[in-house]
Short mmCIF file of C-alpha atoms and ligand atoms in Angstrom, two decimals:
data_model
loop_
_atom_site.label_atom_id
_atom_site.label_comp_id
_atom_site.label_asym_id
_atom_site.label_seq_id
_atom_site.Cartn_x
_atom_site.Cartn_y
_atom_site.Cartn_z
CA MET F 1 -31.29 -10.95 7.78
CA ALA F 2 -29.90 -7.51 8.68
CA LYS F 3 -26.62 -6.62 7.08
CA PHE F 4 -23.68 -5.07 8.87
CA SER F 5 -24.21 -1.66 7.22
CA GLN F 6 -27.63 -1.45 8.88
CA CYS F 7 -26.25 -2.45 12.30
CA PHE F 8 -23.34 -0.09 12.01
CA ALA F 9 -25.56 2.86 11.07
CA CYS F 10 -27.04 2.52 14.58
CA GLU F 11 -23.70 1.91 16.30
CA HIS F 12 -21.50 4.53 14.68
CA SER F 13 -22.25 7.26 17.27
CA ARG F 14 -21.59 4.87 20.14
CA ILE F 15 -18.22 3.91 18.62
CA GLU F 16 -17.41 7.59 18.13
CA SER F 17 -18.09 8.34 21.81
CA LEU F 18 -16.14 5.27 22.96
CA ALA F 19 -13.14 6.38 20.90
CA GLY F 20 -13.14 9.69 22.75
CA ILE F 21 -13.30 8.50 26.37
CA SER F 22 -10.32 9.54 28.46
CA GLU F 23 -10.97 7.32 31.51
CA PRO F 24 -11.64 3.56 31.41
CA ILE F 25 -15.29 2.63 31.93
CA GLN F 26 -14.23 -0.73 33.30
CA ALA F 27 -11.06 -1.61 35.23
CA PRO F 28 -8.28 -2.63 32.80
CA THR F 29 -7.18 -5.53 35.03
CA GLU F 30 -10.68 -6.98 34.84
CA ILE F 31 -10.69 -6.59 31.04
CA LEU F 32 -7.31 -8.29 30.72
CA ARG F 33 -8.70 -11.18 32.80
CA THR F 34 -11.70 -11.46 30.43
CA ALA F 35 -9.36 -11.50 27.41
CA ASP F 36 -7.36 -14.28 29.04
CA SER F 37 -10.45 -16.50 28.97
CA SER F 38 -10.17 -16.65 25.13
CA HIS F 39 -13.49 -14.94 24.53
CA GLY F 40 -11.88 -11.83 23.15
CA LEU F 41 -13.13 -8.32 23.76
CA VAL F 42 -16.08 -6.21 22.68
CA ALA F 43 -15.70 -2.59 21.59
CA ASP F 44 -16.59 -1.17 25.04
CA GLU F 45 -13.83 -3.18 26.71
CA ALA F 46 -11.29 -2.30 24.04
CA ALA F 47 -12.24 1.38 24.43
CA SER F 48 -11.38 1.17 28.14
CA LEU F 49 -7.95 -0.20 27.24
CA PHE F 50 -7.41 2.64 24.77
CA ALA F 51 -8.42 5.09 27.49
CA ALA F 52 -6.11 3.47 30.06
CA ALA F 53 -3.24 3.60 27.56
CA ARG F 54 -3.45 7.39 27.43
CA ASP F 55 -1.08 6.85 30.35
CA PRO F 56 1.99 5.61 28.38
CA ASP F 57 3.09 3.30 31.21
CA ARG F 58 -0.02 1.17 30.71
CA LYS F 59 0.95 0.30 27.12
CA ASP F 60 3.66 -2.14 28.21
CA GLU F 61 1.24 -3.83 30.58
CA ILE F 62 -1.32 -4.24 27.78
CA GLN F 63 1.27 -5.63 25.36
CA LEU F 64 2.52 -8.08 27.96
CA ALA F 65 -1.02 -9.29 28.63
CA ALA F 66 -1.65 -9.58 24.89
CA ASN F 67 1.44 -11.73 24.37
CA GLN F 68 0.39 -13.99 27.24
CA VAL F 69 -3.10 -14.40 25.79
CA ARG F 70 -1.65 -15.26 22.40
CA ALA F 71 0.82 -17.72 23.88
CA ARG F 72 -2.06 -19.43 25.66
CA TRP F 73 -4.69 -19.51 22.88
CA ALA F 74 -2.97 -19.21 19.51
CA PRO F 75 -0.87 -21.97 17.92
CA PRO F 76 2.90 -21.67 18.55
CA SER F 77 3.63 -20.75 14.96
CA VAL F 78 3.85 -17.87 12.53
CA GLU F 79 2.52 -18.26 8.99
CA PHE F 80 4.45 -16.90 6.03
CA ILE F 81 2.53 -15.28 3.20
CA ILE F 82 3.64 -13.52 0.04
CA PRO F 83 1.61 -10.98 -1.96
CA VAL F 84 1.51 -11.43 -5.73
CA TYR F 85 0.18 -8.45 -7.66
CA LEU F 86 -1.73 -9.06 -10.89
CA THR F 87 -2.35 -5.54 -12.19
CA SER F 88 -1.50 -1.96 -11.28
CA PHE F 89 -4.09 -0.27 -13.52
CA CYS F 90 -6.83 1.28 -11.44
CA GLN F 91 -9.99 3.22 -12.15
CA ASN F 92 -10.20 4.60 -8.60
CA GLU F 93 -8.74 7.70 -7.05
CA CYS F 94 -8.04 6.69 -3.44
CA LEU F 95 -6.05 9.70 -2.32
CA TYR F 96 -3.42 7.71 -0.42
CA CYS F 97 -2.56 5.13 -3.07
CA GLY F 98 0.34 4.95 -5.51
CA TYR F 99 -1.92 3.22 -8.03
CA ARG F 100 -4.63 5.88 -8.06
CA HIS F 101 -5.82 6.52 -11.59
CA SER F 102 -4.38 10.00 -11.92
CA ASN F 103 -0.88 9.25 -10.59
CA PRO F 104 1.28 10.00 -13.61
CA ILE F 105 4.40 8.24 -12.36
CA ALA F 106 2.80 4.92 -11.43
CA GLU F 107 4.06 2.11 -13.59
CA ARG F 108 1.08 0.25 -15.08
CA VAL F 109 1.40 -3.45 -15.69
CA HIS F 110 -1.01 -6.29 -16.45
CA LEU F 111 0.55 -9.57 -15.48
CA SER F 112 -0.25 -12.10 -18.20
CA LEU F 113 -1.17 -15.60 -17.07
CA GLU F 114 2.02 -16.87 -18.67
CA ASP F 115 4.22 -14.41 -16.75
CA PHE F 116 2.18 -15.08 -13.63
CA ASN F 117 2.91 -18.81 -13.91
CA THR F 118 6.62 -18.19 -14.42
CA GLN F 119 6.76 -15.88 -11.42
CA LEU F 120 4.70 -18.26 -9.31
CA ASP F 121 7.12 -21.11 -10.08
CA LEU F 122 9.93 -18.94 -8.79
CA ILE F 123 8.02 -18.00 -5.62
CA LEU F 124 7.06 -21.61 -4.95
CA SER F 125 10.70 -22.61 -5.37
CA TRP F 126 11.51 -20.25 -2.47
CA GLY F 127 9.23 -22.43 -0.33
CA TYR F 128 6.09 -20.26 -0.12
CA ARG F 129 2.84 -22.19 0.22
CA GLN F 130 0.47 -19.35 1.17
CA ILE F 131 -0.08 -16.94 -1.70
CA GLU F 132 -2.06 -13.71 -1.56
CA LEU F 133 -3.19 -12.55 -5.00
CA VAL F 134 -3.58 -8.77 -5.02
CA LEU F 135 -5.11 -6.50 -7.61
CA SER F 136 -6.26 -2.96 -8.08
CA ASP F 137 -9.68 -2.02 -9.46
CA ASP F 138 -8.89 -2.70 -13.09
CA PRO F 139 -11.87 -3.06 -15.47
CA GLU F 140 -9.80 -5.51 -17.53
CA PHE F 141 -9.38 -7.77 -14.51
CA GLY F 142 -12.89 -8.84 -13.56
CA PRO F 143 -13.70 -11.79 -11.30
CA GLU F 144 -13.78 -14.24 -14.24
CA ARG F 145 -10.23 -13.38 -15.19
CA VAL F 146 -9.13 -13.44 -11.55
CA ALA F 147 -10.64 -16.93 -11.25
CA ARG F 148 -8.10 -18.17 -13.85
CA TYR F 149 -5.21 -16.93 -11.68
CA VAL F 150 -6.75 -18.45 -8.55
CA ALA F 151 -7.21 -21.78 -10.35
CA ALA F 152 -3.62 -21.72 -11.64
CA THR F 153 -2.32 -21.04 -8.11
CA ARG F 154 -4.43 -23.82 -6.65
CA ARG F 155 -3.20 -26.31 -9.29
CA LYS F 156 0.44 -25.49 -8.64
CA LEU F 157 0.03 -25.66 -4.86
CA GLU F 158 -1.76 -29.00 -5.05
CA ALA F 159 1.03 -30.38 -7.19
CA LEU F 160 3.39 -29.54 -4.32
CA GLY F 161 1.22 -31.07 -1.60
CA GLY F 162 -1.21 -28.22 -0.89
CA GLY F 163 -1.26 -24.66 0.33
CA VAL F 164 -3.43 -21.62 0.81
CA VAL F 165 -4.76 -19.05 -1.69
CA ALA F 166 -5.89 -15.64 -0.45
CA LEU F 167 -7.29 -12.79 -2.52
CA CYS F 168 -7.20 -9.04 -2.01
CA SER F 169 -9.27 -7.53 -4.81
CA PRO F 170 -12.03 -5.00 -5.40
CA VAL F 171 -15.15 -6.09 -3.51
CA TYR F 172 -17.26 -8.57 -5.49
CA GLN F 173 -20.79 -9.91 -5.50
CA GLN F 174 -21.87 -13.15 -3.85
CA GLU F 175 -21.91 -15.16 -7.10
CA ASP F 176 -18.33 -14.06 -7.83
CA TYR F 177 -17.17 -15.40 -4.47
CA VAL F 178 -18.99 -18.67 -5.15
CA ARG F 179 -17.07 -19.02 -8.42
CA LEU F 180 -13.74 -18.10 -6.81
CA ARG F 181 -14.29 -20.55 -3.98
CA GLU F 182 -15.05 -23.29 -6.49
CA VAL F 183 -11.75 -22.77 -8.28
CA GLY F 184 -9.73 -22.92 -5.08
CA LEU F 185 -9.88 -19.64 -3.17
CA ASP F 186 -9.44 -20.11 0.60
CA TRP F 187 -9.74 -16.67 2.08
CA VAL F 188 -10.50 -13.08 1.25
CA VAL F 189 -8.51 -10.06 2.43
CA GLU F 190 -10.25 -6.69 2.39
CA TRP F 191 -9.69 -3.51 4.34
CA GLN F 192 -12.58 -1.17 4.98
CA GLU F 193 -9.89 1.58 4.79
CA THR F 194 -11.81 3.67 7.35
CA TYR F 195 -15.20 2.98 8.90
CA HIS F 196 -15.82 6.68 9.39
CA ARG F 197 -18.33 7.61 6.70
CA SER F 198 -17.39 11.21 5.99
CA HIS F 199 -13.67 10.47 6.02
CA PHE F 200 -14.22 7.45 3.82
CA ASP F 201 -15.94 9.75 1.31
CA ARG F 202 -13.16 12.29 1.54
CA TRP F 203 -10.37 9.78 0.85
CA HIS F 204 -12.38 8.17 -1.95
CA PHE F 205 -13.71 11.30 -3.55
CA ALA F 206 -13.74 9.88 -7.09
CA GLY F 207 -13.62 6.53 -8.83
CA SER F 208 -16.08 3.72 -9.20
CA ALA F 209 -17.26 0.92 -6.92
CA LYS F 210 -14.75 1.70 -4.20
CA ARG F 211 -16.84 4.73 -3.26
CA ASP F 212 -19.78 2.53 -2.29
CA TYR F 213 -19.28 2.56 1.48
CA GLU F 214 -22.26 0.31 2.29
CA SER F 215 -21.35 -2.31 -0.27
CA ARG F 216 -17.89 -2.51 1.27
CA LEU F 217 -19.35 -2.80 4.78
CA ASP F 218 -21.57 -5.67 3.64
CA LEU F 219 -18.81 -7.53 1.85
CA TRP F 220 -18.43 -10.17 4.57
CA ASP F 221 -22.16 -10.91 4.59
CA ARG F 222 -21.90 -11.64 0.85
CA ALA F 223 -18.67 -13.65 1.11
CA ILE F 224 -20.04 -15.79 3.95
CA ALA F 225 -23.26 -16.39 2.02
CA ALA F 226 -21.01 -17.62 -0.80
CA GLY F 227 -19.35 -20.11 1.53
CA ILE F 228 -16.13 -18.18 2.22
CA THR F 229 -15.68 -18.21 5.96
CA ARG F 230 -12.07 -17.14 6.24
CA ILE F 231 -12.29 -13.39 6.59
CA GLY F 232 -9.29 -11.05 6.48
CA MET F 233 -10.60 -7.71 7.72
CA GLY F 234 -9.12 -4.41 8.90
CA VAL F 235 -8.57 -0.74 8.19
CA LEU F 236 -5.75 1.35 6.78
CA LEU F 237 -4.48 3.02 9.93
CA GLY F 238 -3.94 6.74 9.49
CA LEU F 239 -7.05 7.68 7.52
CA TYR F 240 -9.03 8.60 10.63
CA ASP F 241 -8.65 8.44 14.43
CA PHE F 242 -7.03 5.05 15.06
CA ARG F 243 -9.11 4.39 18.17
CA TYR F 244 -12.37 4.83 16.27
CA ASP F 245 -11.26 2.62 13.40
CA ALA F 246 -9.84 -0.12 15.63
CA LEU F 247 -13.04 -0.13 17.70
CA ALA F 248 -15.12 -0.33 14.51
CA VAL F 249 -13.07 -3.35 13.39
CA ILE F 250 -13.72 -4.96 16.79
CA GLU F 251 -17.43 -4.15 16.48
CA HIS F 252 -17.49 -5.72 13.02
CA GLY F 253 -15.58 -8.78 14.23
CA ASN F 254 -18.08 -9.24 17.07
CA TYR F 255 -20.93 -8.92 14.58
CA LEU F 256 -19.40 -11.86 12.66
CA ARG F 257 -19.12 -13.83 15.90
CA ARG F 258 -22.73 -13.11 16.89
CA THR F 259 -24.31 -13.49 13.49
CA TYR F 260 -22.36 -16.35 11.95
CA GLY F 261 -20.29 -17.84 14.78
CA ILE F 262 -17.14 -16.92 12.83
CA GLU F 263 -13.90 -15.49 14.23
CA PRO F 264 -12.03 -13.22 11.82
CA TYR F 265 -9.37 -15.37 10.16
CA ALA F 266 -6.96 -12.46 9.87
CA LEU F 267 -6.75 -8.80 10.87
CA GLY F 268 -4.91 -6.32 8.74
CA ILE F 269 -2.70 -3.70 10.37
CA PRO F 270 -1.55 -1.67 7.34
CA ARG F 271 -0.47 1.84 8.29
CA LEU F 272 -0.52 4.72 5.80
CA LYS F 273 2.91 5.02 4.16
CA PRO F 274 4.30 7.28 1.45
CA ALA F 275 3.48 6.29 -2.11
CA ARG F 276 5.34 7.61 -5.15
CA GLY F 277 3.72 10.61 -6.73
CA VAL F 278 0.88 10.82 -4.20
CA LEU F 279 0.91 14.02 -2.24
CA ALA F 280 -1.61 13.01 0.43
CA SER F 281 0.48 10.01 1.44
CA GLN F 282 3.75 11.92 1.71
CA LYS F 283 3.06 14.26 4.57
CA PRO F 284 1.84 13.40 8.06
CA ASN F 285 -1.83 14.18 8.59
CA ARG F 286 -3.61 14.76 11.89
CA PHE F 287 -4.55 11.08 12.02
CA SER F 288 -1.00 9.75 11.50
CA VAL F 289 -0.39 6.84 13.83
CA SER F 290 2.83 6.89 15.87
CA ASP F 291 4.83 3.70 16.47
CA GLU F 292 3.63 3.68 20.07
CA ASP F 293 -0.03 3.91 19.05
CA PHE F 294 0.56 1.29 16.38
CA ARG F 295 1.93 -1.00 19.09
CA LEU F 296 -1.18 -0.34 21.15
CA VAL F 297 -3.53 -1.22 18.29
CA VAL F 298 -1.62 -4.47 17.72
CA SER F 299 -1.92 -5.39 21.41
CA VAL F 300 -5.63 -4.57 21.58
CA TYR F 301 -6.33 -6.62 18.42
CA HIS F 302 -4.34 -9.51 19.90
CA LEU F 303 -6.55 -9.36 22.99
CA ALA F 304 -9.82 -8.79 21.14
CA PHE F 305 -9.27 -11.73 18.77
CA PRO F 306 -7.01 -14.19 20.60
CA THR F 307 -6.92 -16.73 17.75
CA SER F 308 -7.05 -14.46 14.68
CA ARG F 309 -3.89 -13.84 12.68
CA LEU F 310 -2.52 -10.31 12.68
CA PHE F 311 -1.13 -9.65 9.23
CA PHE F 312 2.38 -8.14 9.59
CA ASN F 313 3.59 -6.53 6.39
CA THR F 314 6.70 -4.85 5.01
CA ARG F 315 5.20 -1.36 5.21
CA GLU F 316 6.75 -1.53 8.68
CA SER F 317 10.41 -2.08 9.48
CA TYR F 318 11.60 -5.57 10.30
CA ASP F 319 12.64 -4.56 13.82
CA LEU F 320 9.28 -3.00 14.64
CA ASN F 321 7.34 -5.99 13.32
CA MET F 322 9.60 -8.43 15.13
CA SER F 323 8.98 -6.58 18.39
CA LEU F 324 5.21 -6.96 17.97
CA VAL F 325 4.51 -10.25 16.22
CA ALA F 326 3.06 -12.96 18.47
CA ALA F 327 2.01 -16.60 18.29
CA GLY F 328 -0.46 -17.34 15.51
CA ASP F 329 0.28 -14.28 13.35
CA LEU F 330 0.94 -13.87 9.62
CA PHE F 331 4.24 -12.49 8.42
CA THR F 332 5.47 -11.11 5.10
CA VAL F 333 9.15 -11.13 4.27
CA ASP F 334 9.23 -10.66 0.50
CA CYS F 335 6.95 -8.01 -0.91
CA GLU F 336 7.01 -6.58 -4.42
CA THR F 337 3.96 -4.46 -5.18
CA LEU F 338 4.54 -4.07 -8.90
CA PRO F 339 3.08 -6.96 -10.93
CA GLY F 340 5.87 -9.27 -12.08
CA ALA F 341 8.52 -7.55 -10.00
CA TYR F 342 9.68 -10.74 -8.25
CA LEU F 343 11.24 -11.62 -11.59
CA ARG F 344 13.03 -8.29 -11.75
CA ARG F 345 13.65 -7.12 -8.15
CA HIS F 346 12.99 -3.93 -6.23
CA LEU F 347 10.82 -1.86 -8.47
CA PRO F 348 8.72 0.90 -6.93
CA GLY F 349 5.04 0.03 -6.72
CA GLN F 350 1.91 0.83 -4.74
CA PHE F 351 3.56 2.05 -1.53
CA SER F 352 6.98 2.11 0.06
CA THR F 353 8.21 -1.07 1.71
CA HIS F 354 11.20 -2.09 3.81
CA ASP F 355 13.85 -4.65 2.96
CA TYR F 356 13.88 -7.66 5.27
CA PRO F 357 16.57 -10.26 6.04
CA PRO F 358 16.46 -13.48 4.03
CA ARG F 359 13.53 -15.84 4.66
CA LYS F 360 15.70 -18.53 6.27
CA GLU F 361 17.09 -16.05 8.78
CA VAL F 362 13.61 -14.78 9.66
CA ARG F 363 12.34 -18.31 10.16
CA ALA F 364 15.35 -19.16 12.35
CA THR F 365 14.61 -16.10 14.51
CA PHE F 366 11.03 -17.28 15.00
CA GLU F 367 12.22 -20.76 15.85
CA ARG F 368 14.52 -19.38 18.51
CA ARG F 369 11.39 -17.79 20.01
CA GLY F 370 9.58 -21.14 19.98
CA LEU F 371 7.42 -20.28 16.95
CA ALA F 372 7.40 -22.69 14.00
CA GLY F 373 7.33 -21.12 10.52
CA LYS F 374 4.31 -22.38 8.55
CA TYR F 375 3.71 -22.33 4.79
CA LEU F 376 7.39 -21.92 4.06
CA ALA F 377 8.83 -25.21 2.82
CA GLU F 378 12.47 -25.82 2.06
CA GLU F 379 13.73 -23.97 -0.99
CA MET F 380 13.95 -26.13 -4.07
CA PRO F 381 16.09 -25.77 -7.16
CA CYS F 382 14.45 -23.75 -9.90
CA GLU F 383 15.64 -22.95 -13.39
CA ILE F 384 13.97 -19.58 -13.29
CA ALA F 385 16.06 -16.85 -11.76
CA ARG F 386 15.41 -13.23 -11.06
CA THR F 387 16.64 -11.22 -13.99
CA THR F 388 19.84 -9.55 -12.92
CA PRO F 389 20.71 -6.94 -15.50
CA ALA F 390 24.15 -7.37 -16.96
CA ALA F 391 26.54 -4.75 -15.69
CA GLY F 392 27.49 -2.33 -18.41
CA THR F 393 24.48 -3.14 -20.62
CA ALA F 394 24.74 -1.01 -23.75
CA ILE F 395 23.04 2.33 -23.33
CA ASP F 396 21.47 4.29 -26.12
CA GLU F 397 23.10 7.53 -25.04
CA LYS F 398 21.79 9.39 -28.06
CA ARG F 399 18.22 8.69 -27.08
CA TRP F 400 18.63 9.91 -23.53
CA ALA F 401 20.62 12.96 -24.58
CA SER F 402 17.94 13.89 -27.11
CA GLU F 403 15.12 13.47 -24.58
CA HIS F 404 17.02 15.57 -22.07
CA ALA F 405 17.50 18.29 -24.69
CA GLN F 406 13.72 18.33 -25.37
CA LEU F 407 13.00 18.55 -21.65
CA ARG F 408 15.44 21.41 -21.25
CA ALA F 409 13.72 23.30 -24.06
CA ARG F 410 10.37 22.90 -22.30
CA LEU F 411 11.88 24.06 -19.02
CA GLN F 412 12.99 27.18 -20.82
CA ASP F 413 9.42 27.71 -22.19
CA TRP F 414 8.12 27.26 -18.69
CA GLU F 415 10.56 29.78 -17.31
CA MET F 416 9.47 32.32 -19.92
CA ALA F 417 5.78 31.72 -19.16
CA LEU F 418 6.43 32.34 -15.47
CA GLU F 419 8.36 35.48 -16.29
CA ARG F 420 5.46 36.79 -18.42
CA LEU F 421 3.09 36.03 -15.61
CA SER F 422 5.19 37.90 -13.05
CA MET F 423 5.74 40.95 -15.25
CA ASN F 424 2.33 41.33 -16.84
CA GLY F 425 0.07 39.40 -14.54
CA SER F 426 -2.48 42.20 -14.38
CA GLN F 427 -2.94 42.50 -18.16
CA PRO F 428 -5.71 40.11 -19.19
CA LEU F 429 -4.34 39.16 -22.61
CA GLU F 430 -0.83 38.50 -21.32
CA ARG F 431 -2.22 36.54 -18.43
CA GLN F 432 -4.38 34.41 -20.70
CA ALA F 433 -1.38 33.61 -22.90
CA ALA F 434 0.75 32.71 -19.86
CA ASP F 435 -2.08 30.55 -18.46
CA ALA F 436 -2.40 28.67 -21.74
CA SER F 437 1.37 28.03 -21.91
CA LEU F 438 1.43 26.85 -18.31
CA ARG F 439 -1.44 24.43 -18.90
CA GLU F 440 0.25 23.08 -22.00
CA ILE F 441 3.57 22.67 -20.16
CA LEU F 442 1.88 20.94 -17.24
CA GLU F 443 0.26 18.49 -19.65
CA TYR F 444 3.61 17.91 -21.33
CA LEU F 445 5.34 17.25 -18.01
CA LYS F 446 2.57 14.90 -16.83
CA THR F 447 2.89 12.81 -19.97
CA VAL F 448 6.33 13.13 -21.54
CA LEU F 449 8.39 13.78 -18.41
CA THR F 450 6.78 11.00 -16.42
CA THR F 451 7.13 8.50 -19.28
CA HIS F 452 10.76 9.53 -19.61
CA CYS F 453 11.36 8.99 -15.86
CA ARG F 454 9.68 5.60 -15.89
CA GLU F 455 11.55 4.37 -18.94
CA GLU F 456 14.80 5.67 -17.60
CA GLU F 457 14.28 3.71 -14.39
CA SER F 458 13.42 0.47 -16.08
CA GLU F 459 15.89 0.64 -18.98
CA LEU F 460 18.74 2.93 -18.10
CA PHE F 461 19.10 2.28 -14.37
CA PRO F 462 19.64 -1.49 -14.59
CA ALA F 463 22.77 -0.86 -16.62
CA PHE F 464 24.36 0.72 -13.56
CA CYS F 465 22.88 -1.31 -10.75
CA GLU F 466 26.05 -3.36 -10.22
CA ASP F 467 28.20 -0.24 -10.18
CA ALA F 468 28.91 0.53 -6.50
CA GLU F 469 29.90 4.10 -7.25
CA ALA F 470 26.67 4.75 -9.16
CA SER F 471 24.19 3.16 -6.73
CA PRO F 472 23.77 6.10 -4.31
CA LYS F 473 23.27 8.37 -7.32
CA LEU F 474 20.63 6.06 -8.74
CA ALA F 475 18.80 6.15 -5.41
CA CYS F 476 18.87 9.96 -5.55
CA PHE F 477 17.58 9.99 -9.13
CA ARG F 478 14.73 7.72 -8.17
CA ALA F 479 13.89 9.96 -5.20
CA ASP F 480 14.00 12.97 -7.55
CA HIS F 481 11.56 11.27 -9.94
CA GLU F 482 9.26 10.62 -7.04
CA ARG F 483 9.47 14.23 -5.93
CA PHE F 484 8.71 15.44 -9.46
CA GLY F 485 5.52 13.37 -9.41
CA VAL F 486 4.45 14.94 -6.12
CA ASP F 487 5.42 18.40 -7.34
CA LEU F 488 3.36 17.96 -10.50
CA ASP F 489 0.41 17.13 -8.29
CA LYS F 490 1.08 20.32 -6.28
CA LEU F 491 1.52 22.34 -9.45
CA GLU F 492 -1.82 21.17 -10.78
CA ARG F 493 -3.53 22.18 -7.52
CA GLN F 494 -1.78 25.55 -7.55
CA MET F 495 -2.91 26.15 -11.14
CA ALA F 496 -6.47 25.52 -9.99
CA SER F 497 -6.16 27.79 -6.99
CA TYR F 498 -4.46 30.51 -9.07
CA GLY F 499 -7.40 30.25 -11.51
CA LEU F 500 -9.67 31.28 -8.63
CA SER F 501 -7.48 33.79 -6.78
CA LYS F 502 -5.51 35.25 -9.72
CA ASP F 503 -2.59 35.56 -7.32
CA PRO F 504 0.40 33.86 -9.00
CA THR F 505 2.83 34.11 -6.04
CA VAL F 506 2.84 30.41 -5.08
CA LEU F 507 2.81 29.31 -8.71
CA LEU F 508 5.88 31.42 -9.43
CA THR F 509 7.83 30.17 -6.40
CA LEU F 510 6.90 26.55 -6.97
CA GLY F 511 7.63 26.74 -10.70
CA ALA F 512 11.04 28.36 -10.15
CA ARG F 513 12.02 25.67 -7.66
CA MET F 514 10.85 22.83 -9.91
CA ILE F 515 12.72 24.20 -12.91
CA ARG F 516 15.90 24.58 -10.86
CA GLU F 517 15.65 21.06 -9.47
CA MET F 518 14.84 19.46 -12.80
CA ARG F 519 17.84 21.12 -14.46
CA ALA F 520 20.15 19.94 -11.68
CA HIS F 521 18.70 16.46 -12.00
CA LEU F 522 19.23 16.26 -15.76
CA GLU F 523 22.79 17.40 -15.34
CA ALA F 524 23.51 14.88 -12.57
CA GLU F 525 22.09 12.05 -14.68
CA GLU F 526 24.24 13.02 -17.61
CA GLN F 527 27.33 12.86 -15.40
CA LEU F 528 26.59 9.17 -15.01
CA LEU F 529 26.62 8.36 -18.72
CA PRO F 530 29.71 6.39 -19.78
CA SER F 531 30.87 8.92 -22.36
CA THR F 532 30.72 11.76 -19.81
CA ARG F 533 32.58 9.67 -17.26
CA ARG F 534 35.24 8.78 -19.83
CA ARG F 535 35.68 12.44 -20.69
CA ALA F 536 36.01 13.28 -16.99
CA VAL F 537 38.68 10.60 -16.53
CA GLY F 538 40.47 11.49 -19.78
S1 SF4 S 1 -6.34 1.52 -2.97
FE1 SF4 S 1 -6.91 -0.01 -4.50
S2 SF4 S 1 -8.74 0.82 -5.48
FE2 SF4 S 1 -7.75 2.51 -4.43
S3 SF4 S 1 -6.47 3.49 -6.00
FE3 SF4 S 1 -5.22 1.99 -4.88
S4 SF4 S 1 -5.32 0.13 -6.08
FE4 SF4 S 1 -7.00 1.45 -6.74
#
């Protein structure tokens, strides 16, 4: 049997042309009537809706029609789901991701089975009965190990009367999915990221299996052959033209309908968001998707797959998601993307997320709209609590002062290296010496500075988290740490480009700014230490 990669190789140009049309090929009213018959849409019809929506007034009409279709064909409920991360180590280099291998400020955690079980007990006590296990491409977390976490989740859910286990992992082989299904996996979540081949290659320029575009395209053929028929598909919006990628998803969904008689179980709508220390995710690119276009994609997916669940996630604000979610969708309220973070609360992870109102309040809002909340039982008492750090926890001030002193000394070395470069940049020997110092300092910052920032966040910050006066400062420090990570990325690129051009202008400007900001940051942090505050008061 042909696989999707072979079909798509023939269809890619057609999808590309459809994404570019500026006038509908077919009348939108006719298409909306077709969608209302529950058969969904094919890519050509969806392309006409995208073309019609180039007139902004048509977007409301499309969303209204989409909501009507959902109200007619999807169940009057919204399903709650919670992601549970297992590892943040990754061998890949996806340019948009906070867990990419080379991100020096990413916190790396393997969640042991014991800690996983403890955390899962807490999550189940909140009422969740649909659990999405999530992991990066970590060689120490192969499918066999993942199967143990799936089995543990299944056992705990069954003990509570049942539930659903989903998995978002690196793509596996057919036999792996057979094994995972046998131990209790219900459905698989996987985004193609982008269907556009050359942009896929650009975003995934290094790493391992993730770079295999065809293997990713054929994932659903393998999963279905393994007996997994609940398919959670989609793209990461913002990596390429959203119309092209949404049409490719619709093409792929129709391939599943035609070939296997399967409707996608869920459709992902993740949109590219800033990730700590990852330059490419921080700034808008030419494919950034506006809120209005995001709304359009949601409506077109609702129409194209009238019974599939759109997977709303906390990358988006609560208000935006609430304005778009419809009958039959999936909704995330709690989302910690660092493994184990539900036990600790609000630690930065793979990408930035929004805070949502409490679960009960969200469910009540759905109920007022006539939508029952599924897979969220009543909360039950649980002895496990999130660790709330004790206010005023003792701080090893000497340690932090000594690390700050070492960092200051290196900032001074850096300043001198930049000065040498600016004064004697044309003399080869001087330049070589300055280059060597800069490389050494960069390495030092990527290792020692980033470890220092991470440890400070996880050990020093909790001591102040209950201190109302300190909280805005802590938020600024955390933002500074994030900026340092991005700046180090920039610095590394500038070192490479200076190596080619021999023009140090950008390197000098960037270096001077970073040194200035890091000094100000160290000083501000020291103002927070109890002894400094006491001195200030005294
Ligand atoms: S997107 Fe996944 S595979 Fe890529 S770097 Fe992030 S965690 Fe790793």
